[in-house]
Amino acid sequence: MEADFVIVGAGSAGCAMAYRLSEAGASVLVIEHGGTDAGPFIQMPAALSYPMNMARYDWGYRSEPEPHLGNRELACPRGKVIGGSSSINGMVYVRGHAMDYDHWSESGARGWSYADVLPYFQRMESWHDGGHGGDPSWRGTDGPLHVTRGTRENPLHAAFVDAGRQAGYQVTDDYNGGQQEGFGPMEQTVWKGRRWSAANAYLKPALKRDNCDLVRGLVTRVIIEDGRATGVELAGRGPIKARREVILAASSINSPKILMLSGIGPAAHLAEHGIPLIADRPGVGANLQDHLEVYVQMAASQPITLYKYWSLLGKARVGAQWLLTGKGPGASNQFESAAFIRSRAGVKYPDIQYHFLPIAVRYDGQAAAEGHGFQAHVGPMRAKSRGRVRLRSGNAEDAPVIRFNYMSHPDDWTDFRACLRLTREIFAQEAFKPYVKHEIQPGAALQSDADLDGFIRDHAESAYHPCGTCRMGAATDPRSVVDPEGRVIGVDGLRVADSSVFPRITNGNLNGPSIMTGEKMADHVLGRDPLPKSNRRAWIHPDWQHAQR
C-alpha cells in the first residue's frame, strides 16, 4: 500500500488536507484508528454528550492528577472516528481573534498573521446567517464547511444578549466577522439539522475520488530512512509507503506521541524508553495548552428551559422529531448565544468566552438536580499555565502521559475569579429578572477569593481544546517542532498539520482554527503560493487601555 501522501488521522485538519490534496490530483491515503460516524448519536446535534462519552468514538484519555485542582484527573476526550474530534465535539464554530494570529506571526510562525489566515477561513466556509445579521463580506459562501446559527427561539438566548447590553458591553452580530468583542448569536457546524463534521464536509467527498482512500489502523511510528520520512508502520499490518510526504494530523495528544515513538523529541525522554534518536526536538510534547471552564448555573423561575425534554419520553419525542423531519430541538447544539469580553481595562482584546445554554447540565449529560435552569460556560482564554505530553512507554498502544498543569500560574486564578464575578453581574441584570430564581452554582454564599478559588479547584473542567504540543515557529528556535510550513525540523518529508502546531491557543473553540490549519497547510504541501493577504482590520475597543467595557 502506498500513495503520494499518507495522512495520519481523519480529524479536522486531516480531512481538510485529504480533500485539498486529492482535489489537486495527488494520491492520498488517510489512516484512522477509529471507525464509522454513522448513526444518530453523532449526527444529531443535540445528542452531543453521547459520542463524547462513548469508548467507540473517543480515545478516552485522562490527565494525570492535576496538583492545582485537588489532584483530580480531568477528562481529555479526543475523537477516535472519522471526522476526529469534529465528530464528537460541541459543534461550536469560532475563528479566533485577529490578534491571536498576529501573535502567532510575531512569535515566529511567519505567514500566519490574521491577514494571512482570513482568506483560508473564507475559502473553507459556506456561511448562513439565519436572518441574525452579520457582514457577508467577512465570510465565505461556497466552501465545504457549512456554518449556521440556531433558531434562538428560547427567550433566554435574547435575555443573555440583552443582559450583556444592560451591563454596558458591546453587542456584535457576528463574532466571526469584524468584531469579536461583545454579546450576540453563536455559530455552529450544523447543516440541515445534522452535525457538519470534517468527515461530512471534506472526507466523504474526497473519498468519492479515485485517488483518495481510507485505511483503518493504529500507526506505531513514522518510518525514517536516511533522515527522510518514507512511510508509516501500522500495527499488525506492516508498512505503508509515502512517495512524497507523511503528514501527521493525529491531534495535539497523538501527533507528539507518534513523533516521540519515531525518535523525534526530547533526547533524554526517548532514551528512557529505549527509542533510538532521530532528531532531538525538546519542544515535542511541550507547550500543552487548553481552555478551562466552569458552569455558572441558575435555577429558573419559569419552566421554559430545555429541561422539559429531559425525561425519557421527552428525549424520545425529540429524537423521533429529528429522525422524521431533521428539525426541532434535536437539530441544534443549543449553544445559540455567546459573548467574548475583556476581564479588565488594559487587556487589548477579549480574554473571556461565554457559551450560554438554556438548561443546567454537564457535558456528561447529568442535569442539575434542581430541574429547570440555565447556565453560562465561562473561562479565561489565554491561561499562562503550560503542560506537556510524554510517552508512558515505547508501546504505541499505551496511552500517553498528559499533564496539563492547569492553574499553575497565579495570574490564572486572578483571571478565573474575574470570570465568576463578571458572570454574576450579567445574571443580575434586568433582562434576567423574569427568569432567575437563585444561583445553583457556585452558590450565593461563595463570595471571597478563597471561596471562589475552592469552587474553581473542585469544579473547573476542560473545555476540550488541547493544543500547542508541536509548536510552529522559526526553524532556528529550539522550542519549535515545525517550521511555518508545517515541516518537522530535522526530518525531510514529514509534516504536522493539526492544533498541535498552534504557538498559542486561540480565542474560543478550536475546531475552526484546526480546519483552517489543514486548509492552509495543504497549499504549503502542494508548493502553491498562499492565498492573497486580506487587508481587513478587526475591531478593537477604542478605549481598551482605560475601560473594561
Coordinates of C-alpha atoms in Angstrom, one line a residue:
M1 CA 0.0 0.0 0.0
E2 CA 1.4 3.4 -1.0
A3 CA 0.4 6.9 -2.0
D4 CA 1.9 10.3 -2.7
F5 CA 0.7 11.5 0.7
V6 CA 0.0 9.4 3.8
I7 CA -2.1 11.4 6.3
V8 CA -2.3 10.0 9.8
G9 CA -5.6 11.0 11.4
A10 CA -9.0 11.6 9.8
G11 CA -9.7 14.6 12.1
S12 CA -10.5 18.2 11.5
A13 CA -7.2 19.1 9.7
G14 CA -6.6 15.7 8.2
C15 CA -9.9 15.6 6.4
A16 CA -9.4 19.1 5.0
M17 CA -5.9 18.1 3.7
A18 CA -7.2 14.9 2.2
Y19 CA -9.8 17.0 0.3
R20 CA -7.4 19.6 -1.0
L21 CA -4.5 17.3 -1.9
S22 CA -6.7 14.8 -3.7
E23 CA -8.5 17.7 -5.4
A24 CA -5.1 18.7 -6.8
G25 CA -4.7 15.2 -8.3
A26 CA -2.3 13.7 -5.8
S27 CA -3.0 10.2 -4.4
V28 CA -3.8 10.2 -0.7
L29 CA -4.1 7.5 1.9
V30 CA -5.8 8.6 5.2
I31 CA -5.2 6.4 8.2
E32 CA -7.7 6.5 11.0
H33 CA -7.8 4.2 14.1
G34 CA -11.5 4.8 14.7
G35 CA -14.4 3.7 12.6
T36 CA -17.6 5.0 11.0
D37 CA -19.6 8.0 12.1
A38 CA -22.9 6.5 11.0
G39 CA -25.8 6.7 13.5
P40 CA -27.9 9.2 15.3
F41 CA -25.6 9.7 18.4
I42 CA -23.0 11.5 16.2
Q43 CA -25.2 13.1 13.5
M44 CA -27.9 14.5 15.8
P45 CA -26.6 17.8 17.2
A46 CA -28.5 17.8 20.5
A47 CA -27.1 14.4 21.3
L48 CA -23.6 15.8 21.6
S49 CA -23.0 14.5 25.1
Y50 CA -23.3 10.9 23.9
P51 CA -20.4 10.3 21.5
M52 CA -18.0 12.3 23.7
N53 CA -18.6 9.7 26.4
M54 CA -18.6 6.5 24.3
A55 CA -15.4 4.4 24.1
R56 CA -16.4 3.5 20.5
Y57 CA -15.8 7.1 19.4
D58 CA -13.3 8.5 22.0
W59 CA -9.7 7.7 22.9
G60 CA -10.8 8.0 26.5
Y61 CA -7.7 10.0 27.6
R62 CA -7.5 11.5 31.1
S63 CA -5.0 13.9 32.5
E64 CA -2.6 12.8 35.3
P65 CA -3.8 14.1 38.7
E66 CA -3.8 17.9 38.5
P67 CA -1.9 19.2 41.6
H68 CA -3.6 22.6 41.5
L69 CA -7.1 21.2 41.1
G70 CA -7.2 18.9 44.1
N71 CA -5.4 16.1 42.3
R72 CA -8.4 15.5 40.1
E73 CA -7.9 13.6 36.8
L74 CA -9.7 15.6 34.1
A75 CA -11.3 14.0 31.0
C76 CA -9.5 14.8 27.7
P77 CA -11.7 13.4 25.0
R78 CA -10.3 13.0 21.5
G79 CA -12.2 11.7 18.6
K80 CA -11.4 8.1 17.5
V81 CA -13.7 8.1 14.5
I82 CA -13.7 9.6 11.0
G83 CA -14.0 13.4 11.5
G84 CA -11.9 13.1 14.7
S85 CA -13.0 15.5 17.4
S86 CA -15.2 17.3 14.9
S87 CA -17.5 14.2 15.2
I88 CA -17.8 14.3 19.0
N89 CA -17.4 18.0 19.8
G90 CA -20.0 20.6 20.7
M91 CA -20.1 21.9 17.1
V92 CA -19.4 25.5 18.2
Y93 CA -17.7 27.5 15.4
V94 CA -15.2 30.2 16.3
R95 CA -12.4 31.5 14.1
G96 CA -10.4 33.1 16.9
H97 CA -9.5 36.7 17.3
A98 CA -7.4 38.6 14.7
M99 CA -4.8 39.3 17.4
D100 CA -4.4 35.6 18.1
Y101 CA -2.9 35.1 14.7
D102 CA -0.9 38.2 14.7
H103 CA 0.7 36.8 17.9
W104 CA 1.5 33.6 16.1
S105 CA 3.3 35.5 13.3
E106 CA 5.2 37.7 15.8
S107 CA 6.3 34.6 17.8
G108 CA 7.9 33.0 14.7
A109 CA 5.1 31.5 12.7
R110 CA 5.6 33.8 9.7
G111 CA 2.8 33.8 7.2
W112 CA 0.2 33.0 9.8
S113 CA -1.0 36.5 10.7
Y114 CA -4.7 37.3 10.6
A115 CA -4.2 38.9 7.1
D116 CA -2.7 35.5 6.0
V117 CA -5.3 33.2 7.6
L118 CA -8.6 35.1 7.0
P119 CA -8.7 34.2 3.3
Y120 CA -8.5 30.5 4.3
F121 CA -11.4 30.9 6.7
Q122 CA -13.3 32.4 3.9
R123 CA -12.3 29.6 1.5
M124 CA -13.5 26.9 3.8
E125 CA -16.9 28.4 4.8
S126 CA -20.4 28.2 3.5
W127 CA -21.9 30.8 5.9
H128 CA -25.6 31.1 6.6
D129 CA -26.7 33.9 8.9
G130 CA -30.2 32.6 9.5
G131 CA -31.5 36.2 9.5
H132 CA -29.5 37.2 12.5
G133 CA -27.2 39.8 10.9
G134 CA -23.5 39.8 10.2
D135 CA -21.4 41.2 7.3
P136 CA -21.2 38.6 4.4
S137 CA -18.1 40.3 3.1
W138 CA -16.1 38.9 6.1
R139 CA -17.4 35.4 5.4
G140 CA -17.1 32.6 2.9
T141 CA -20.1 31.5 0.8
D142 CA -19.1 28.3 -1.1
G143 CA -16.7 26.3 1.0
P144 CA -17.2 22.7 2.1
L145 CA -17.9 23.7 5.8
H146 CA -21.4 24.8 6.5
V147 CA -21.7 27.3 9.3
T148 CA -25.1 28.2 10.6
R149 CA -27.0 29.7 13.6
G150 CA -29.7 28.2 15.7
T151 CA -33.2 29.4 15.7
R152 CA -32.7 31.3 19.1
E153 CA -36.4 30.7 19.8
N154 CA -35.9 30.2 23.5
P155 CA -36.3 33.7 25.2
L156 CA -33.3 33.0 27.4
H157 CA -31.0 33.5 24.4
A158 CA -32.2 37.0 23.9
A159 CA -32.1 37.7 27.6
F160 CA -28.4 36.8 27.7
V161 CA -27.5 39.3 25.0
D162 CA -29.8 41.9 26.5
A163 CA -28.2 41.4 29.9
G164 CA -24.8 42.0 28.3
R165 CA -26.0 45.2 26.7
Q166 CA -27.5 46.4 30.0
A167 CA -24.3 45.7 31.8
G168 CA -22.5 48.0 29.4
Y169 CA -20.9 45.6 27.0
Q170 CA -20.8 45.7 23.2
V171 CA -23.3 43.8 21.1
T172 CA -21.9 42.1 18.0
D173 CA -24.0 40.4 15.3
D174 CA -21.0 38.3 14.1
Y175 CA -18.1 37.4 16.4
N176 CA -16.5 35.7 13.5
G177 CA -16.7 38.8 11.4
G178 CA -15.1 42.2 12.0
Q179 CA -15.9 42.4 15.8
Q180 CA -15.5 39.5 18.1
E181 CA -15.9 41.5 21.3
G182 CA -19.4 41.6 22.7
F183 CA -22.6 39.6 23.1
G184 CA -24.5 38.0 20.2
P185 CA -25.6 34.9 18.4
M186 CA -23.3 31.8 18.5
E187 CA -22.5 29.8 15.4
Q188 CA -22.4 26.0 14.8
T189 CA -21.2 23.5 12.3
V190 CA -24.7 22.1 11.7
W191 CA -26.3 21.8 8.3
K192 CA -29.9 20.8 7.6
G193 CA -30.2 19.5 11.1
R194 CA -27.1 17.3 11.0
R195 CA -23.6 17.7 12.6
W196 CA -21.5 19.1 9.8
S197 CA -18.2 17.5 10.8
A198 CA -15.0 17.5 8.9
A199 CA -15.9 14.0 7.7
N200 CA -19.2 15.2 6.2
A201 CA -17.7 18.4 4.8
Y202 CA -14.3 17.1 3.5
L203 CA -13.5 13.4 3.8
K204 CA -16.6 11.8 2.3
P205 CA -16.5 14.0 -0.8
A206 CA -12.7 13.3 -1.1
L207 CA -13.3 9.5 -0.8
K208 CA -15.5 9.6 -3.8
R209 CA -12.4 10.4 -5.9
D210 CA -10.3 7.5 -7.2
N211 CA -7.2 9.0 -5.7
C212 CA -8.2 9.1 -2.1
D213 CA -8.6 6.1 0.2
L214 CA -9.2 5.4 3.9
V215 CA -7.3 2.8 5.9
R216 CA -8.2 1.7 9.4
G217 CA -5.4 1.0 11.8
L218 CA -3.1 2.2 14.6
V219 CA 0.1 3.9 13.5
T220 CA 3.0 2.8 15.6
R221 CA 5.7 5.0 14.2
V222 CA 6.9 7.0 11.2
I223 CA 9.5 5.1 9.1
I224 CA 12.5 7.3 8.6
E225 CA 15.3 6.3 6.3
D226 CA 18.5 8.5 5.9
G227 CA 16.8 11.4 7.5
R228 CA 13.6 11.2 5.4
A229 CA 10.1 10.0 6.3
T230 CA 9.2 7.3 3.8
G231 CA 6.0 5.9 5.3
V232 CA 4.4 4.7 8.5
E233 CA 4.2 1.4 10.3
L234 CA 0.7 0.1 11.0
A235 CA 0.1 -2.3 14.0
G236 CA -0.5 -5.8 12.6
R237 CA -0.3 -4.5 9.0
G238 CA 3.2 -3.6 8.3
P239 CA 4.5 -0.5 6.4
I240 CA 2.5 1.9 4.3
K241 CA 4.7 3.9 1.9
A242 CA 4.5 7.6 1.2
R243 CA 6.1 8.6 -2.2
R244 CA 6.1 12.3 -1.3
E245 CA 5.3 13.0 2.3
V246 CA 3.9 11.7 5.6
I247 CA 1.6 14.2 7.3
L248 CA 0.6 13.8 11.0
A249 CA -2.8 15.2 11.8
A250 CA -3.5 12.9 14.7
S251 CA -4.3 15.6 17.4
S252 CA -2.3 17.6 19.9
I253 CA -2.1 14.4 22.0
N254 CA -1.4 11.8 19.4
S255 CA 0.8 13.7 17.0
P256 CA 3.6 14.4 19.5
K257 CA 3.2 10.8 20.8
I258 CA 3.8 9.4 17.2
L259 CA 6.8 11.8 16.8
M260 CA 8.4 10.5 20.0
L261 CA 7.7 6.9 19.1
S262 CA 9.5 7.6 15.8
G263 CA 12.6 9.1 17.5
I264 CA 11.8 12.8 17.3
G265 CA 11.5 14.6 20.6
P266 CA 13.5 15.3 23.8
A267 CA 16.6 13.1 23.7
A268 CA 16.7 12.2 27.4
H269 CA 13.0 11.2 27.4
L270 CA 13.3 9.0 24.3
A271 CA 16.4 7.3 25.9
E272 CA 14.3 6.5 29.0
H273 CA 12.1 4.4 26.7
G274 CA 14.9 2.9 24.6
I275 CA 13.8 4.7 21.4
P276 CA 16.7 5.5 19.0
L277 CA 17.1 9.2 18.5
I278 CA 16.4 10.7 15.0
A279 CA 16.1 14.4 15.9
D280 CA 16.5 16.0 19.3
R281 CA 13.5 18.4 19.5
P282 CA 12.7 19.3 23.1
G283 CA 9.5 21.1 22.0
V284 CA 7.8 17.8 21.1
G285 CA 5.0 17.4 23.6
A286 CA 5.8 20.7 25.4
N287 CA 3.7 23.9 25.3
L288 CA 0.5 22.0 26.1
Q289 CA -2.4 24.4 26.5
D290 CA -6.1 24.2 27.0
H291 CA -9.2 26.2 27.9
L292 CA -10.5 25.5 31.4
E293 CA -14.1 26.5 32.3
V294 CA -16.8 26.3 34.9
Y295 CA -20.6 26.3 34.6
V296 CA -22.3 29.2 36.4
Q297 CA -25.8 27.7 36.8
M298 CA -29.0 29.5 37.7
A299 CA -32.3 27.9 38.7
A300 CA -35.1 29.2 36.5
S301 CA -38.4 30.7 37.9
Q302 CA -40.3 29.7 34.7
P303 CA -40.5 26.2 33.1
I304 CA -39.1 27.4 29.8
T305 CA -35.8 25.7 29.7
L306 CA -34.8 22.5 27.8
Y307 CA -35.3 20.6 31.0
K308 CA -38.9 20.0 29.8
Y309 CA -37.4 17.5 27.3
W310 CA -35.1 15.7 29.9
S311 CA -37.4 12.8 30.7
L312 CA -37.0 9.5 28.8
L313 CA -40.3 10.3 27.0
G314 CA -39.2 13.8 26.2
K315 CA -35.9 12.7 24.8
A316 CA -37.7 10.1 22.7
R317 CA -40.0 12.7 21.2
V318 CA -37.1 15.0 20.4
G319 CA -35.3 12.1 18.8
A320 CA -38.3 11.0 16.8
Q321 CA -39.0 14.5 15.5
W322 CA -35.3 14.8 14.4
L323 CA -35.3 11.4 12.7
L324 CA -38.5 12.2 10.8
T325 CA -38.0 15.8 9.9
G326 CA -34.4 16.8 10.8
K327 CA -35.9 19.7 12.8
G328 CA -36.8 20.6 16.4
P329 CA -34.6 20.8 19.5
G330 CA -32.5 17.9 18.2
A331 CA -31.3 19.9 15.2
S332 CA -29.2 22.3 17.3
N333 CA -26.4 22.0 19.8
Q334 CA -28.4 24.6 21.8
F335 CA -25.4 26.9 22.2
E336 CA -27.1 29.7 20.4
S337 CA -25.9 32.8 22.2
A338 CA -22.4 33.7 23.2
A339 CA -20.1 36.5 24.3
F340 CA -16.4 37.5 24.3
I341 CA -15.4 40.2 26.8
R342 CA -12.3 41.6 28.4
S343 CA -11.6 40.9 32.1
R344 CA -10.2 44.3 32.9
A345 CA -9.0 47.6 31.4
G346 CA -5.6 47.3 29.7
V347 CA -6.4 44.0 28.1
K348 CA -6.5 44.8 24.4
Y349 CA -8.8 42.0 23.1
P350 CA -11.3 39.6 24.7
D351 CA -9.8 37.1 27.2
I352 CA -13.1 35.6 28.5
Q353 CA -15.6 33.5 26.5
Y354 CA -19.2 32.6 27.3
H355 CA -21.3 29.7 25.9
F356 CA -24.9 30.2 27.0
L357 CA -27.1 27.2 27.4
P358 CA -30.9 27.2 28.3
I359 CA -30.5 24.2 30.6
A360 CA -28.4 23.4 33.6
V361 CA -26.5 20.3 32.5
R362 CA -23.0 18.9 32.4
Y363 CA -21.1 17.7 29.4
D364 CA -21.5 14.1 30.6
G365 CA -25.3 14.6 30.3
Q366 CA -26.1 14.9 34.0
A367 CA -28.8 17.6 34.6
A368 CA -28.8 19.8 37.6
A369 CA -30.8 18.2 40.5
E370 CA -33.0 21.3 40.8
G371 CA -34.7 20.8 37.4
H372 CA -35.3 23.9 35.3
G373 CA -32.3 26.1 35.0
F374 CA -29.7 27.6 32.6
Q375 CA -26.0 28.2 32.6
A376 CA -23.1 30.1 31.2
H377 CA -19.9 28.2 30.5
V378 CA -17.1 30.7 31.3
G379 CA -13.3 30.6 31.5
P380 CA -10.2 32.6 30.6
M381 CA -8.9 32.4 27.0
R382 CA -5.2 32.8 27.5
A383 CA -4.1 31.0 30.6
K384 CA -0.4 31.2 31.4
S385 CA -0.2 27.6 32.7
R386 CA 1.6 25.1 30.4
G387 CA 1.7 21.4 30.4
R388 CA 3.2 18.6 28.4
V389 CA 2.5 15.2 26.7
R390 CA 5.0 12.4 27.3
L391 CA 5.3 8.7 26.5
R392 CA 4.1 6.2 29.0
S393 CA 6.2 3.5 27.3
G394 CA 7.7 2.6 23.9
N395 CA 4.5 0.7 23.1
A396 CA 2.2 2.6 20.7
E397 CA -0.9 1.0 22.3
D398 CA -0.3 2.7 25.7
A399 CA -2.0 6.0 26.4
P400 CA 0.4 8.9 26.7
V401 CA 1.1 10.7 29.9
I402 CA -0.9 14.0 29.8
R403 CA 0.0 16.7 32.3
F404 CA -1.9 20.0 31.7
N405 CA -0.6 21.6 34.9
Y406 CA -3.8 23.7 35.0
M407 CA -3.8 26.7 37.3
S408 CA -0.1 26.5 38.0
H409 CA 0.3 30.3 37.3
P410 CA -1.0 32.7 39.9
D411 CA -2.5 35.0 37.2
D412 CA -4.8 32.3 36.1
W413 CA -6.5 32.4 39.5
T414 CA -7.0 36.1 39.3
D415 CA -8.5 35.8 35.8
F416 CA -10.8 33.0 36.8
R417 CA -12.2 34.9 39.8
A418 CA -12.9 37.8 37.4
C419 CA -14.8 35.4 35.2
L420 CA -17.1 34.3 38.0
R421 CA -17.8 37.8 39.4
L422 CA -18.4 39.3 35.9
T423 CA -20.8 36.4 35.2
R424 CA -22.8 37.0 38.3
E425 CA -23.1 40.7 37.4
I426 CA -24.6 39.7 34.0
F427 CA -27.1 37.3 35.5
A428 CA -28.2 40.1 37.9
Q429 CA -29.3 42.4 35.1
E430 CA -32.9 43.4 34.5
A431 CA -33.2 41.2 31.4
F432 CA -32.9 38.1 33.6
K433 CA -35.3 39.3 36.4
P434 CA -38.3 37.3 34.9
Y435 CA -36.3 34.1 34.7
V436 CA -33.8 33.9 37.7
K437 CA -34.9 32.0 40.8
H438 CA -31.5 31.7 42.5
E439 CA -27.9 30.7 41.8
I440 CA -27.3 26.9 41.8
Q441 CA -23.5 27.1 41.5
P442 CA -21.1 28.4 42.7
G443 CA -23.9 29.3 45.1
A444 CA -24.5 32.8 46.5
A445 CA -22.7 32.0 49.8
L446 CA -19.4 31.8 48.0
Q447 CA -18.1 35.3 47.7
S448 CA -14.5 35.7 49.0
D449 CA -11.4 35.0 46.9
A450 CA -10.8 31.8 48.9
D451 CA -14.4 30.7 48.4
L452 CA -14.2 31.1 44.6
D453 CA -10.7 29.5 44.5
G454 CA -12.2 26.5 46.2
F455 CA -15.1 26.3 43.8
I456 CA -12.7 26.5 40.8
R457 CA -10.4 23.9 42.3
D458 CA -13.3 21.5 42.7
H459 CA -15.4 22.2 39.6
A460 CA -13.3 23.6 36.8
E461 CA -13.4 21.3 33.7
S462 CA -11.5 21.2 30.4
A463 CA -13.3 22.8 27.5
Y464 CA -11.6 20.1 25.4
H465 CA -9.3 22.5 23.5
P466 CA -5.8 21.0 23.9
C467 CA -3.2 22.4 21.5
G468 CA 0.4 23.6 21.1
T469 CA 2.4 20.4 21.6
C470 CA 4.2 20.5 18.2
R471 CA 4.8 24.3 18.2
M472 CA 5.2 26.1 14.9
G473 CA 7.9 28.7 14.7
A474 CA 11.2 29.7 13.3
A475 CA 13.4 26.8 12.4
T476 CA 16.2 28.4 14.4
D477 CA 14.1 28.4 17.6
P478 CA 14.9 25.3 19.7
R479 CA 11.3 25.3 21.1
S480 CA 9.9 24.9 17.5
V481 CA 8.9 21.5 16.3
V482 CA 7.7 22.5 12.8
D483 CA 8.6 25.5 10.6
P484 CA 5.8 27.8 9.3
E485 CA 5.1 25.4 6.5
G486 CA 4.5 22.5 9.0
R487 CA 7.7 20.7 8.1
V488 CA 9.2 18.8 11.1
I489 CA 12.6 20.4 11.8
G490 CA 15.4 17.9 11.3
V491 CA 13.5 15.4 9.2
D492 CA 12.6 15.6 5.5
G493 CA 9.3 14.5 4.1
L494 CA 7.4 14.9 7.3
R495 CA 4.8 17.5 8.4
V496 CA 2.4 18.1 11.2
A497 CA -0.9 19.8 10.5
D498 CA -3.4 20.0 13.4
S499 CA -3.9 22.0 16.6
S500 CA -0.6 20.8 18.0
V501 CA 1.2 23.3 15.8
F502 CA -0.6 26.3 17.4
P503 CA 2.1 28.5 19.1
R504 CA -0.6 29.8 21.5
I505 CA -4.2 28.9 22.0
T506 CA -6.7 31.0 20.1
N507 CA -9.9 32.6 21.5
G508 CA -12.8 30.2 21.6
N509 CA -13.3 26.7 20.3
L510 CA -10.5 25.2 18.2
N511 CA -12.4 23.2 15.5
G512 CA -12.5 26.1 13.1
P513 CA -8.8 27.0 13.5
S514 CA -7.9 23.3 13.2
I515 CA -9.7 23.0 9.9
M516 CA -8.1 26.3 8.7
T517 CA -4.7 24.9 9.5
G518 CA -5.4 21.8 7.3
E519 CA -6.6 24.1 4.5
K520 CA -3.5 26.4 4.6
M521 CA -1.0 23.6 5.1
A522 CA -2.4 21.8 2.0
D523 CA -1.3 24.8 -0.1
H524 CA 2.2 24.6 1.5
V525 CA 2.4 20.9 0.8
L526 CA 1.4 21.5 -2.8
G527 CA 4.0 24.2 -3.2
R528 CA 1.4 26.8 -4.1
D529 CA 1.5 30.5 -3.4
P530 CA -0.6 31.3 -0.3
L531 CA -3.9 33.0 -1.0
P532 CA -3.6 36.7 -1.2
K533 CA -3.5 38.5 2.1
S534 CA -6.6 40.3 3.4
N535 CA -6.4 44.0 4.2
R536 CA -9.4 43.9 6.6
R537 CA -8.9 45.3 10.1
A538 CA -10.7 43.8 13.0
W539 CA -12.4 46.0 15.6
I540 CA -10.5 46.8 18.8
H541 CA -12.3 48.6 21.6
P542 CA -11.2 52.3 21.1
D543 CA -10.6 52.8 24.9
W544 CA -9.3 49.4 25.8
Q545 CA -6.4 50.8 27.8
H546 CA -8.8 52.6 30.3
A547 CA -12.1 50.7 30.0
Q548 CA -13.1 47.1 30.6
R549 CA -16.3 47.5 28.6

